[in-house]
Amino acid sequence: DELHDEVFPPPPRAFLVHQAVVAADDEEALALMRDASFAPAIQAVLASPARPFAGDASEPSTVRITRYSPERIEIDVEAGAPGILVLTDTWHPGWEATVDDTPVAIQRADLLFRAVAVDAGTHRVVFRFRPVSLRAGALVSLIGLLGIVLILVLSLYKPWRDAIMRVGKNAKE
């Protein structure tokens, strides 16, 4: 493992690239990444429908993760030229991103990772995990809670309670 890390150092958790190609499907992406000319430190393979990108890599750029938690990641980027910020965490459709508080599309990079486009300049990129299933579950729970509250209120209101009791007696007869 030590020899592997010397020859192929692990990539940083987040970095900026200035070249991106687009693969029509996973097989094409894998073929592009296996090509001897592929340089993961300066290129990204994006999933369709992204657009290819070629920027100026000669300008210095810095990327610094300022907050990292399971549901929220904040990254400060100083890009000398437009580029693609690659976050080497697993891509999942439940993630959302903003660049300087503006929602942006997250691209799937190198088959597994998340990526967003950034312009030249200083930016704050925030990734938030907000899967649809979590929102749907919260909505169902809220509806259930409101139903319970409604039943409790109606059971405490005497005319309704009496009507419910009459219906129950009629059903038994």
Tab-separated table of N, CA and C in Angstrom:
chain	number	residue	atom	x	y	z
A	1	ASP	N	0.818	-1.202	0.000
A	1	ASP	CA	0.000	0.000	0.000
A	1	ASP	C	0.861	1.264	0.000
A	2	GLU	N	1.962	1.262	0.726
A	2	GLU	CA	2.814	2.448	0.761
A	2	GLU	C	3.390	2.748	-0.614
A	3	LEU	N	3.839	1.710	-1.327
A	3	LEU	CA	4.371	1.896	-2.665
A	3	LEU	C	3.287	2.442	-3.591
A	4	HIS	N	2.071	1.905	-3.473
A	4	HIS	CA	0.954	2.386	-4.291
A	4	HIS	C	0.720	3.870	-4.046
A	5	ASP	N	0.721	4.316	-2.771
A	5	ASP	CA	0.485	5.718	-2.446
A	5	ASP	C	1.616	6.618	-2.940
A	6	GLU	N	2.845	6.089	-3.033
A	6	GLU	CA	3.948	6.890	-3.566
A	6	GLU	C	3.798	7.072	-5.071
A	7	VAL	N	3.412	6.020	-5.766
A	7	VAL	CA	3.255	6.090	-7.212
A	7	VAL	C	1.953	6.790	-7.594
A	8	PHE	N	0.875	6.463	-6.885
A	8	PHE	CA	-0.430	7.050	-7.138
A	8	PHE	C	-0.942	7.693	-5.846
A	9	PRO	N	-0.514	8.917	-5.542
A	9	PRO	CA	-0.979	9.526	-4.292
A	9	PRO	C	-2.490	9.706	-4.308
A	10	PRO	N	-3.130	9.516	-3.151
A	10	PRO	CA	-4.589	9.666	-3.125
A	10	PRO	C	-4.963	11.105	-3.462
A	11	PRO	N	-6.074	11.284	-4.171
A	11	PRO	CA	-6.479	12.653	-4.510
A	11	PRO	C	-6.969	13.370	-3.260
A	12	PRO	N	-6.878	14.699	-3.271
A	12	PRO	CA	-7.460	15.437	-2.143
A	12	PRO	C	-8.976	15.259	-2.145
A	13	ARG	N	-9.610	15.533	-1.044
A	13	ARG	CA	-11.061	15.366	-0.939
A	13	ARG	C	-11.790	16.292	-1.913
A	14	ALA	N	-11.263	17.495	-2.150
A	14	ALA	CA	-11.870	18.424	-3.108
A	14	ALA	C	-10.755	19.124	-3.872
A	15	PHE	N	-10.949	19.271	-5.185
A	15	PHE	CA	-9.933	19.931	-6.004
A	15	PHE	C	-10.590	20.527	-7.245
A	16	LEU	N	-9.873	21.426	-7.914
A	16	LEU	CA	-10.384	22.105	-9.090
A	16	LEU	C	-9.686	21.577	-10.334
A	17	VAL	N	-10.464	21.258	-11.359
A	17	VAL	CA	-9.899	20.862	-12.654
A	17	VAL	C	-10.340	21.889	-13.688
A	18	HIS	N	-9.586	21.948	-14.782
A	18	HIS	CA	-9.892	22.939	-15.815
A	18	HIS	C	-10.193	22.298	-17.164
A	19	GLN	N	-10.368	20.984	-17.158
A	19	GLN	CA	-10.752	20.275	-18.374
A	19	GLN	C	-11.787	19.223	-18.009
A	20	ALA	N	-12.791	19.109	-18.852
A	20	ALA	CA	-13.812	18.070	-18.638
A	20	ALA	C	-14.302	17.574	-19.982
A	21	VAL	N	-14.463	16.272	-20.062
A	21	VAL	CA	-15.069	15.642	-21.231
A	21	VAL	C	-16.378	15.016	-20.768
A	22	VAL	N	-17.276	14.791	-21.704
A	22	VAL	CA	-18.590	14.246	-21.365
A	22	VAL	C	-18.722	12.855	-21.969
A	23	ALA	N	-19.156	11.926	-21.145
A	23	ALA	CA	-19.387	10.548	-21.586
A	23	ALA	C	-20.883	10.322	-21.740
A	24	ALA	N	-21.260	9.639	-22.796
A	24	ALA	CA	-22.675	9.358	-23.061
A	24	ALA	C	-23.252	8.364	-22.059
A	25	ASP	N	-22.405	7.445	-21.545
A	25	ASP	CA	-22.872	6.441	-20.594
A	25	ASP	C	-21.695	5.986	-19.729
A	26	ASP	N	-21.977	5.110	-18.788
A	26	ASP	CA	-20.935	4.660	-17.856
A	26	ASP	C	-19.815	3.901	-18.553
A	27	GLU	N	-20.144	3.123	-19.574
A	27	GLU	CA	-19.115	2.363	-20.293
A	27	GLU	C	-18.129	3.310	-20.980
A	28	GLU	N	-18.659	4.360	-21.615
A	28	GLU	CA	-17.779	5.335	-22.273
A	28	GLU	C	-16.948	6.084	-21.233
A	29	ALA	N	-17.544	6.416	-20.099
A	29	ALA	CA	-16.804	7.106	-19.041
A	29	ALA	C	-15.639	6.245	-18.557
A	30	LEU	N	-15.902	4.967	-18.349
A	30	LEU	CA	-14.849	4.059	-17.903
A	30	LEU	C	-13.743	3.954	-18.947
A	31	ALA	N	-14.108	3.886	-20.211
A	31	ALA	CA	-13.107	3.814	-21.288
A	31	ALA	C	-12.258	5.085	-21.309
A	32	LEU	N	-12.888	6.249	-21.154
A	32	LEU	CA	-12.135	7.508	-21.133
A	32	LEU	C	-11.175	7.568	-19.943
A	33	MET	N	-11.626	7.055	-18.796
A	33	MET	CA	-10.782	7.085	-17.600
A	33	MET	C	-9.640	6.079	-17.683
A	34	ARG	N	-9.820	5.001	-18.429
A	34	ARG	CA	-8.760	4.001	-18.595
A	34	ARG	C	-7.718	4.430	-19.615
A	35	ASP	N	-8.047	5.391	-20.454
A	35	ASP	CA	-7.124	5.857	-21.490
A	35	ASP	C	-5.864	6.417	-20.835
A	36	ALA	N	-4.719	6.124	-21.415
A	36	ALA	CA	-3.426	6.557	-20.853
A	36	ALA	C	-3.307	8.076	-20.774
A	37	SER	N	-4.058	8.795	-21.596
A	37	SER	CA	-3.970	10.260	-21.583
A	37	SER	C	-4.808	10.903	-20.477
A	38	PHE	N	-5.654	10.116	-19.808
A	38	PHE	CA	-6.506	10.675	-18.752
A	38	PHE	C	-5.660	11.044	-17.544
A	39	ALA	N	-5.783	12.285	-17.085
A	39	ALA	CA	-5.051	12.787	-15.914
A	39	ALA	C	-6.071	13.286	-14.893
A	40	PRO	N	-6.434	12.456	-13.904
A	40	PRO	CA	-7.519	12.816	-12.989
A	40	PRO	C	-7.264	14.072	-12.162
A	41	ALA	N	-6.025	14.494	-12.020
A	41	ALA	CA	-5.739	15.704	-11.243
A	41	ALA	C	-6.070	16.973	-12.026
A	42	ILE	N	-6.178	16.853	-13.361
A	42	ILE	CA	-6.453	18.056	-14.155
A	42	ILE	C	-7.684	17.901	-15.058
A	43	GLN	N	-8.249	16.704	-15.125
A	43	GLN	CA	-9.403	16.443	-15.980
A	43	GLN	C	-10.503	15.752	-15.186
A	44	ALA	N	-11.723	15.894	-15.684
A	44	ALA	CA	-12.853	15.150	-15.125
A	44	ALA	C	-13.661	14.587	-16.282
A	45	VAL	N	-14.221	13.418	-16.053
A	45	VAL	CA	-15.151	12.828	-17.010
A	45	VAL	C	-16.537	13.022	-16.410
A	46	LEU	N	-17.355	13.814	-17.080
A	46	LEU	CA	-18.687	14.129	-16.585
A	46	LEU	C	-19.735	13.274	-17.287
A	47	ALA	N	-20.790	12.978	-16.558
A	47	ALA	CA	-21.908	12.216	-17.135
A	47	ALA	C	-22.777	13.152	-17.968
A	48	SER	N	-23.321	12.625	-19.047
A	48	SER	CA	-24.238	13.389	-19.883
A	48	SER	C	-25.439	13.781	-19.028
A	49	PRO	N	-26.019	14.931	-19.164
A	49	PRO	CA	-25.995	15.899	-20.238
A	49	PRO	C	-25.075	17.092	-19.992
A	50	ALA	N	-24.009	16.944	-19.267
A	50	ALA	CA	-23.073	18.047	-19.028
A	50	ALA	C	-22.463	18.506	-20.351
A	51	ARG	N	-21.732	19.607	-20.289
A	51	ARG	CA	-21.044	20.108	-21.480
A	51	ARG	C	-19.542	19.951	-21.296
A	52	PRO	N	-18.807	19.674	-22.382
A	52	PRO	CA	-17.345	19.612	-22.276
A	52	PRO	C	-16.817	20.974	-21.843
A	53	PHE	N	-15.642	20.981	-21.269
A	53	PHE	CA	-15.085	22.217	-20.735
A	53	PHE	C	-13.571	22.200	-20.897
A	54	ALA	N	-13.022	23.306	-21.328
A	54	ALA	CA	-11.563	23.455	-21.406
A	54	ALA	C	-11.228	24.864	-20.947
A	55	GLY	N	-10.553	24.969	-19.814
A	55	GLY	CA	-10.194	26.264	-19.259
A	55	GLY	C	-8.691	26.398	-19.114
A	56	ASP	N	-8.280	27.512	-18.549
A	56	ASP	CA	-6.868	27.835	-18.375
A	56	ASP	C	-6.385	27.325	-17.021
A	57	ALA	N	-5.572	26.280	-17.043
A	57	ALA	CA	-5.074	25.681	-15.801
A	57	ALA	C	-3.822	26.390	-15.285
A	58	SER	N	-3.319	27.393	-16.008
A	58	SER	CA	-2.071	28.039	-15.587
A	58	SER	C	-2.274	29.013	-14.433
A	59	GLU	N	-3.495	29.481	-14.239
A	59	GLU	CA	-3.763	30.405	-13.136
A	59	GLU	C	-3.875	29.630	-11.820
A	60	PRO	N	-3.260	30.118	-10.751
A	60	PRO	CA	-3.311	29.385	-9.480
A	60	PRO	C	-4.724	29.369	-8.883
A	61	SER	N	-5.057	28.257	-8.259
A	61	SER	CA	-6.353	28.084	-7.609
A	61	SER	C	-6.154	27.386	-6.278
A	62	THR	N	-7.024	27.677	-5.326
A	62	THR	CA	-6.993	26.974	-4.043
A	62	THR	C	-8.405	26.509	-3.696
A	63	VAL	N	-8.460	25.379	-3.027
A	63	VAL	CA	-9.723	24.783	-2.589
A	63	VAL	C	-9.534	24.380	-1.138
A	64	ARG	N	-10.444	24.833	-0.289
A	64	ARG	CA	-10.323	24.518	1.134
A	64	ARG	C	-11.693	24.164	1.706
A	65	ILE	N	-11.790	22.965	2.290
A	65	ILE	CA	-13.031	22.547	2.952
A	65	ILE	C	-13.071	23.229	4.317
A	66	THR	N	-14.139	23.995	4.556
A	66	THR	CA	-14.255	24.720	5.821
A	66	THR	C	-15.232	24.068	6.790
A	67	ARG	N	-16.124	23.227	6.266
A	67	ARG	CA	-17.060	22.490	7.127
A	67	ARG	C	-17.366	21.167	6.452
A	68	TYR	N	-17.328	20.109	7.265
A	68	TYR	CA	-17.612	18.791	6.711
A	68	TYR	C	-18.445	18.011	7.715
A	69	SER	N	-19.689	17.737	7.347
A	69	SER	CA	-20.572	16.902	8.163
A	69	SER	C	-21.344	15.993	7.202
A	70	PRO	N	-22.029	14.980	7.721
A	70	PRO	CA	-22.720	14.046	6.824
A	70	PRO	C	-23.762	14.695	5.907
A	71	GLU	N	-24.393	15.782	6.340
A	71	GLU	CA	-25.443	16.403	5.537
A	71	GLU	C	-25.057	17.742	4.931
A	72	ARG	N	-23.883	18.263	5.259
A	72	ARG	CA	-23.504	19.595	4.762
A	72	ARG	C	-21.988	19.695	4.631
A	73	ILE	N	-21.561	20.171	3.459
A	73	ILE	CA	-20.134	20.376	3.208
A	73	ILE	C	-19.973	21.775	2.639
A	74	GLU	N	-19.076	22.560	3.224
A	74	GLU	CA	-18.811	23.912	2.745
A	74	GLU	C	-17.368	23.986	2.272
A	75	ILE	N	-17.187	24.573	1.090
A	75	ILE	CA	-15.869	24.636	0.481
A	75	ILE	C	-15.622	26.055	-0.016
A	76	ASP	N	-14.483	26.615	0.344
A	76	ASP	CA	-14.060	27.914	-0.183
A	76	ASP	C	-13.154	27.664	-1.377
A	77	VAL	N	-13.463	28.333	-2.489
A	77	VAL	CA	-12.705	28.160	-3.726
A	77	VAL	C	-12.192	29.524	-4.175
A	78	GLU	N	-10.904	29.574	-4.473
A	78	GLU	CA	-10.327	30.741	-5.133
A	78	GLU	C	-9.822	30.242	-6.478
A	79	ALA	N	-10.593	30.524	-7.517
A	79	ALA	CA	-10.290	30.008	-8.849
A	79	ALA	C	-9.643	31.109	-9.692
A	80	GLY	N	-8.435	30.833	-10.163
A	80	GLY	CA	-7.768	31.782	-11.037
A	80	GLY	C	-8.414	31.831	-12.409
A	81	ALA	N	-9.121	30.783	-12.762
A	81	ALA	CA	-9.833	30.681	-14.040
A	81	ALA	C	-11.053	29.803	-13.814
A	82	PRO	N	-12.052	29.858	-14.692
A	82	PRO	CA	-13.216	28.978	-14.539
A	82	PRO	C	-12.781	27.513	-14.494
A	83	GLY	N	-13.500	26.736	-13.709
A	83	GLY	CA	-13.153	25.325	-13.587
A	83	GLY	C	-14.303	24.492	-13.063
A	84	ILE	N	-13.983	23.243	-12.800
A	84	ILE	CA	-14.934	22.289	-12.247
A	84	ILE	C	-14.409	21.866	-10.877
A	85	LEU	N	-15.182	22.135	-9.824
A	85	LEU	CA	-14.822	21.691	-8.483
A	85	LEU	C	-15.273	20.245	-8.342
A	86	VAL	N	-14.327	19.359	-8.058
A	86	VAL	CA	-14.632	17.939	-7.874
A	86	VAL	C	-14.545	17.628	-6.383
A	87	LEU	N	-15.598	17.064	-5.835
A	87	LEU	CA	-15.626	16.603	-4.450
A	87	LEU	C	-15.625	15.083	-4.511
A	88	THR	N	-14.601	14.460	-3.943
A	88	THR	CA	-14.432	13.008	-4.090
A	88	THR	C	-15.275	12.214	-3.093
A	89	ASP	N	-16.464	12.692	-2.828
A	89	ASP	CA	-17.456	11.953	-2.063
A	89	ASP	C	-18.428	11.339	-3.066
A	90	THR	N	-19.087	10.293	-2.683
A	90	THR	CA	-19.975	9.566	-3.579
A	90	THR	C	-21.120	10.435	-4.085
A	91	TRP	N	-21.329	10.378	-5.393
A	91	TRP	CA	-22.448	11.083	-6.013
A	91	TRP	C	-23.738	10.361	-5.638
A	92	HIS	N	-24.759	11.138	-5.309
A	92	HIS	CA	-26.083	10.594	-4.991
A	92	HIS	C	-27.101	11.662	-5.380
A	93	PRO	N	-28.238	11.274	-5.958
A	93	PRO	CA	-29.201	12.283	-6.411
A	93	PRO	C	-29.826	13.110	-5.288
A	94	GLY	N	-29.643	12.729	-4.027
A	94	GLY	CA	-30.213	13.491	-2.918
A	94	GLY	C	-29.419	14.730	-2.541
A	95	TRP	N	-28.281	14.947	-3.174
A	95	TRP	CA	-27.462	16.119	-2.853
A	95	TRP	C	-27.889	17.323	-3.687
A	96	GLU	N	-27.830	18.499	-3.067
A	96	GLU	CA	-28.076	19.776	-3.737
A	96	GLU	C	-26.855	20.645	-3.492
A	97	ALA	N	-26.626	21.616	-4.366
A	97	ALA	CA	-25.459	22.488	-4.204
A	97	ALA	C	-25.807	23.927	-4.528
A	98	THR	N	-25.058	24.828	-3.888
A	98	THR	CA	-25.127	26.246	-4.215
A	98	THR	C	-23.700	26.765	-4.379
A	99	VAL	N	-23.561	27.739	-5.257
A	99	VAL	CA	-22.312	28.487	-5.378
A	99	VAL	C	-22.679	29.926	-5.057
A	100	ASP	N	-22.115	30.449	-3.983
A	100	ASP	CA	-22.439	31.806	-3.524
A	100	ASP	C	-23.952	31.970	-3.350
A	101	ASP	N	-24.584	30.986	-2.706
A	101	ASP	CA	-26.022	30.976	-2.387
A	101	ASP	C	-26.936	30.853	-3.600
A	102	THR	N	-26.389	30.574	-4.776
A	102	THR	CA	-27.192	30.359	-5.974
A	102	THR	C	-27.227	28.868	-6.286
A	103	PRO	N	-28.427	28.266	-6.387
A	103	PRO	CA	-28.493	26.823	-6.698
A	103	PRO	C	-27.817	26.505	-8.034
A	104	VAL	N	-27.055	25.412	-8.044
A	104	VAL	CA	-26.373	24.958	-9.257
A	104	VAL	C	-26.589	23.454	-9.405
A	105	ALA	N	-26.432	22.993	-10.628
A	105	ALA	CA	-26.559	21.561	-10.903
A	105	ALA	C	-25.296	20.838	-10.461
A	106	ILE	N	-25.494	19.689	-9.845
A	106	ILE	CA	-24.362	18.834	-9.494
A	106	ILE	C	-24.178	17.840	-10.625
A	107	GLN	N	-22.956	17.760	-11.123
A	107	GLN	CA	-22.618	16.809	-12.167
A	107	GLN	C	-22.002	15.567	-11.524
A	108	ARG	N	-22.179	14.430	-12.168
A	108	ARG	CA	-21.497	13.215	-11.719
A	108	ARG	C	-20.152	13.186	-12.443
A	109	ALA	N	-19.073	13.182	-11.680
A	109	ALA	CA	-17.724	13.225	-12.246
A	109	ALA	C	-16.995	11.914	-11.991
A	110	ASP	N	-16.250	11.439	-12.983
A	110	ASP	CA	-15.428	10.229	-12.872
A	110	ASP	C	-16.231	9.047	-12.322
A	111	LEU	N	-17.460	8.935	-12.773
A	111	LEU	CA	-18.416	7.876	-12.421
A	111	LEU	C	-18.928	7.940	-10.990
A	112	LEU	N	-18.135	8.391	-10.040
A	112	LEU	CA	-18.476	8.245	-8.630
A	112	LEU	C	-18.650	9.530	-7.843
A	113	PHE	N	-18.081	10.627	-8.319
A	113	PHE	CA	-17.944	11.823	-7.487
A	113	PHE	C	-18.937	12.923	-7.872
A	114	ARG	N	-18.980	13.966	-7.028
A	114	ARG	CA	-19.820	15.132	-7.273
A	114	ARG	C	-18.956	16.263	-7.821
A	115	ALA	N	-19.521	17.064	-8.706
A	115	ALA	CA	-18.780	18.182	-9.275
A	115	ALA	C	-19.732	19.331	-9.592
A	116	VAL	N	-19.225	20.554	-9.450
A	116	VAL	CA	-19.982	21.751	-9.836
A	116	VAL	C	-19.045	22.694	-10.582
A	117	ALA	N	-19.618	23.449	-11.496
A	117	ALA	CA	-18.837	24.440	-12.236
A	117	ALA	C	-18.700	25.704	-11.394
A	118	VAL	N	-17.523	26.317	-11.449
A	118	VAL	CA	-17.294	27.602	-10.783
A	118	VAL	C	-16.608	28.549	-11.766
A	119	ASP	N	-16.943	29.823	-11.664
A	119	ASP	CA	-16.285	30.842	-12.469
A	119	ASP	C	-14.991	31.264	-11.777
A	120	ALA	N	-14.183	32.039	-12.465
A	120	ALA	CA	-12.975	32.595	-11.852
A	120	ALA	C	-13.396	33.490	-10.689
A	121	GLY	N	-12.589	33.514	-9.639
A	121	GLY	CA	-12.881	34.358	-8.485
A	121	GLY	C	-13.016	33.555	-7.209
A	122	THR	N	-13.467	34.228	-6.159
A	122	THR	CA	-13.623	33.620	-4.839
A	122	THR	C	-15.076	33.197	-4.656
A	123	HIS	N	-15.272	31.957	-4.238
A	123	HIS	CA	-16.626	31.416	-4.115
A	123	HIS	C	-16.778	30.562	-2.861
A	124	ARG	N	-18.006	30.484	-2.375
A	124	ARG	CA	-18.379	29.557	-1.306
A	124	ARG	C	-19.317	28.532	-1.934
A	125	VAL	N	-18.906	27.272	-1.927
A	125	VAL	CA	-19.712	26.177	-2.474
A	125	VAL	C	-20.244	25.373	-1.291
A	126	VAL	N	-21.539	25.138	-1.293
A	126	VAL	CA	-22.171	24.380	-0.212
A	126	VAL	C	-22.936	23.207	-0.822
A	127	PHE	N	-22.637	22.014	-0.320
A	127	PHE	CA	-23.374	20.798	-0.692
A	127	PHE	C	-24.263	20.446	0.490
A	128	ARG	N	-25.553	20.167	0.218
A	128	ARG	CA	-26.500	19.765	1.261
A	128	ARG	C	-27.174	18.472	0.839
A	129	PHE	N	-27.333	17.561	1.792
A	129	PHE	CA	-28.013	16.302	1.512
A	129	PHE	C	-29.476	16.464	1.861
A	130	ARG	N	-30.328	16.453	0.838
A	130	ARG	CA	-31.773	16.614	1.016
A	130	ARG	C	-32.505	15.650	0.080
A	131	PRO	N	-32.482	14.369	0.410
A	131	PRO	CA	-33.136	13.410	-0.492
A	131	PRO	C	-34.654	13.583	-0.489
A	132	VAL	N	-35.269	13.288	-1.604
A	132	VAL	CA	-36.721	13.373	-1.746
A	132	VAL	C	-37.401	12.461	-0.730
A	133	SER	N	-36.828	11.291	-0.476
A	133	SER	CA	-37.440	10.345	0.469
A	133	SER	C	-37.541	10.944	1.868
A	134	LEU	N	-36.560	11.750	2.252
A	134	LEU	CA	-36.605	12.389	3.572
A	134	LEU	C	-37.748	13.404	3.635
A	135	ARG	N	-37.897	14.190	2.576
A	135	ARG	CA	-38.984	15.181	2.542
A	135	ARG	C	-40.344	14.496	2.495
A	136	ALA	N	-40.456	13.405	1.724
A	136	ALA	CA	-41.724	12.669	1.647
A	136	ALA	C	-42.072	12.076	3.012
A	137	GLY	N	-41.081	11.516	3.689
A	137	GLY	CA	-41.309	10.955	5.019
A	137	GLY	C	-41.738	12.011	6.015
A	138	ALA	N	-41.135	13.188	5.939
A	138	ALA	CA	-41.506	14.283	6.835
A	138	ALA	C	-42.944	14.729	6.563
A	139	LEU	N	-43.338	14.778	5.294
A	139	LEU	CA	-44.698	15.176	4.943
A	139	LEU	C	-45.715	14.155	5.459
A	140	VAL	N	-45.441	12.876	5.272
A	140	VAL	CA	-46.346	11.826	5.762
A	140	VAL	C	-46.445	11.898	7.288
A	141	SER	N	-45.321	12.114	7.966
A	141	SER	CA	-45.339	12.233	9.431
A	141	SER	C	-46.152	13.438	9.874
A	142	LEU	N	-46.018	14.553	9.169
A	142	LEU	CA	-46.776	15.755	9.518
A	142	LEU	C	-48.272	15.528	9.326
A	143	ILE	N	-48.648	14.899	8.231
A	143	ILE	CA	-50.067	14.609	7.991
A	143	ILE	C	-50.608	13.690	9.088
A	144	GLY	N	-49.841	12.679	9.470
A	144	GLY	CA	-50.262	11.779	10.547
A	144	GLY	C	-50.426	12.510	11.866
A	145	LEU	N	-49.487	13.393	12.174
A	145	LEU	CA	-49.548	14.166	13.408
A	145	LEU	C	-50.780	15.074	13.410
A	146	LEU	N	-51.049	15.730	12.287
A	146	LEU	CA	-52.234	16.590	12.201
A	146	LEU	C	-53.517	15.765	12.365
A	147	GLY	N	-53.535	14.544	11.801
A	147	GLY	CA	-54.697	13.664	11.963
A	147	GLY	C	-54.926	13.305	13.422
A	148	ILE	N	-53.845	13.008	14.141
A	148	ILE	CA	-53.959	12.668	15.574
A	148	ILE	C	-54.482	13.856	16.362
A	149	VAL	N	-53.947	15.049	16.078
A	149	VAL	CA	-54.398	16.265	16.771
A	149	VAL	C	-55.873	16.507	16.485
A	150	LEU	N	-56.282	16.335	15.226
A	150	LEU	CA	-57.691	16.535	14.867
A	150	LEU	C	-58.588	15.561	15.623
A	151	ILE	N	-58.209	14.297	15.704
A	151	ILE	CA	-59.003	13.296	16.435
A	151	ILE	C	-59.095	13.666	17.915
A	152	LEU	N	-57.977	14.098	18.503
A	152	LEU	CA	-58.002	14.500	19.923
A	152	LEU	C	-58.915	15.696	20.143
A	153	VAL	N	-58.835	16.692	19.278
A	153	VAL	CA	-59.678	17.881	19.427
A	153	VAL	C	-61.146	17.508	19.287
A	154	LEU	N	-61.457	16.698	18.265
A	154	LEU	CA	-62.851	16.309	18.062
A	154	LEU	C	-63.376	15.449	19.206
A	155	SER	N	-62.516	14.609	19.789
A	155	SER	CA	-62.979	13.759	20.891
A	155	SER	C	-63.221	14.568	22.159
A	156	LEU	N	-62.575	15.721	22.272
A	156	LEU	CA	-62.786	16.572	23.443
A	156	LEU	C	-63.980	17.505	23.276
A	157	TYR	N	-64.433	17.712	22.074
A	157	TYR	CA	-65.561	18.594	21.802
A	157	TYR	C	-66.849	17.795	21.981
A	158	LYS	N	-67.668	18.170	22.970
A	158	LYS	CA	-68.819	17.379	23.410
A	158	LYS	C	-69.801	17.000	22.306
A	159	PRO	N	-70.280	17.922	21.459
A	159	PRO	CA	-71.241	17.492	20.427
A	159	PRO	C	-70.658	16.406	19.504
A	160	TRP	N	-69.405	16.518	19.156
A	160	TRP	CA	-68.800	15.504	18.297
A	160	TRP	C	-68.666	14.178	19.056
A	161	ARG	N	-68.244	14.281	20.331
A	161	ARG	CA	-68.081	13.066	21.125
A	161	ARG	C	-69.416	12.341	21.247
A	162	ASP	N	-70.506	13.084	21.497
A	162	ASP	CA	-71.829	12.475	21.616
A	162	ASP	C	-72.255	11.832	20.291
A	163	ALA	N	-71.973	12.513	19.175
A	163	ALA	CA	-72.334	11.966	17.867
A	163	ALA	C	-71.551	10.687	17.587
A	164	ILE	N	-70.280	10.671	17.949
A	164	ILE	CA	-69.444	9.490	17.736
A	164	ILE	C	-69.975	8.337	18.590
A	165	MET	N	-70.358	8.628	19.847
A	165	MET	CA	-70.885	7.583	20.734
A	165	MET	C	-72.193	7.019	20.181
A	166	ARG	N	-73.088	7.887	19.624
A	166	ARG	CA	-74.360	7.396	19.057
A	166	ARG	C	-74.086	6.476	17.864
A	167	VAL	N	-73.139	6.868	17.032
A	167	VAL	CA	-72.806	6.049	15.862
A	167	VAL	C	-72.277	4.692	16.340
A	168	GLY	N	-71.473	4.702	17.370
A	168	GLY	CA	-70.927	3.447	17.916
A	168	GLY	C	-72.013	2.566	18.479
A	169	LYS	N	-72.999	3.146	19.182
A	169	LYS	CA	-74.098	2.366	19.750
A	169	LYS	C	-74.960	1.779	18.639
A	170	ASN	N	-75.231	2.586	17.598
A	170	ASN	CA	-76.043	2.114	16.471
A	170	ASN	C	-75.358	0.973	15.747
A	171	ALA	N	-74.069	1.032	15.665
A	171	ALA	CA	-73.313	-0.024	14.956
A	171	ALA	C	-73.392	-1.332	15.730
A	172	LYS	N	-73.433	-1.267	17.075
A	172	LYS	CA	-73.503	-2.491	17.889
A	172	LYS	C	-74.863	-3.140	17.816
A	173	GLU	N	-75.914	-2.354	17.577
A	173	GLU	CA	-77.304	-2.891	17.568
A	173	GLU	C	-77.650	-3.542	16.308
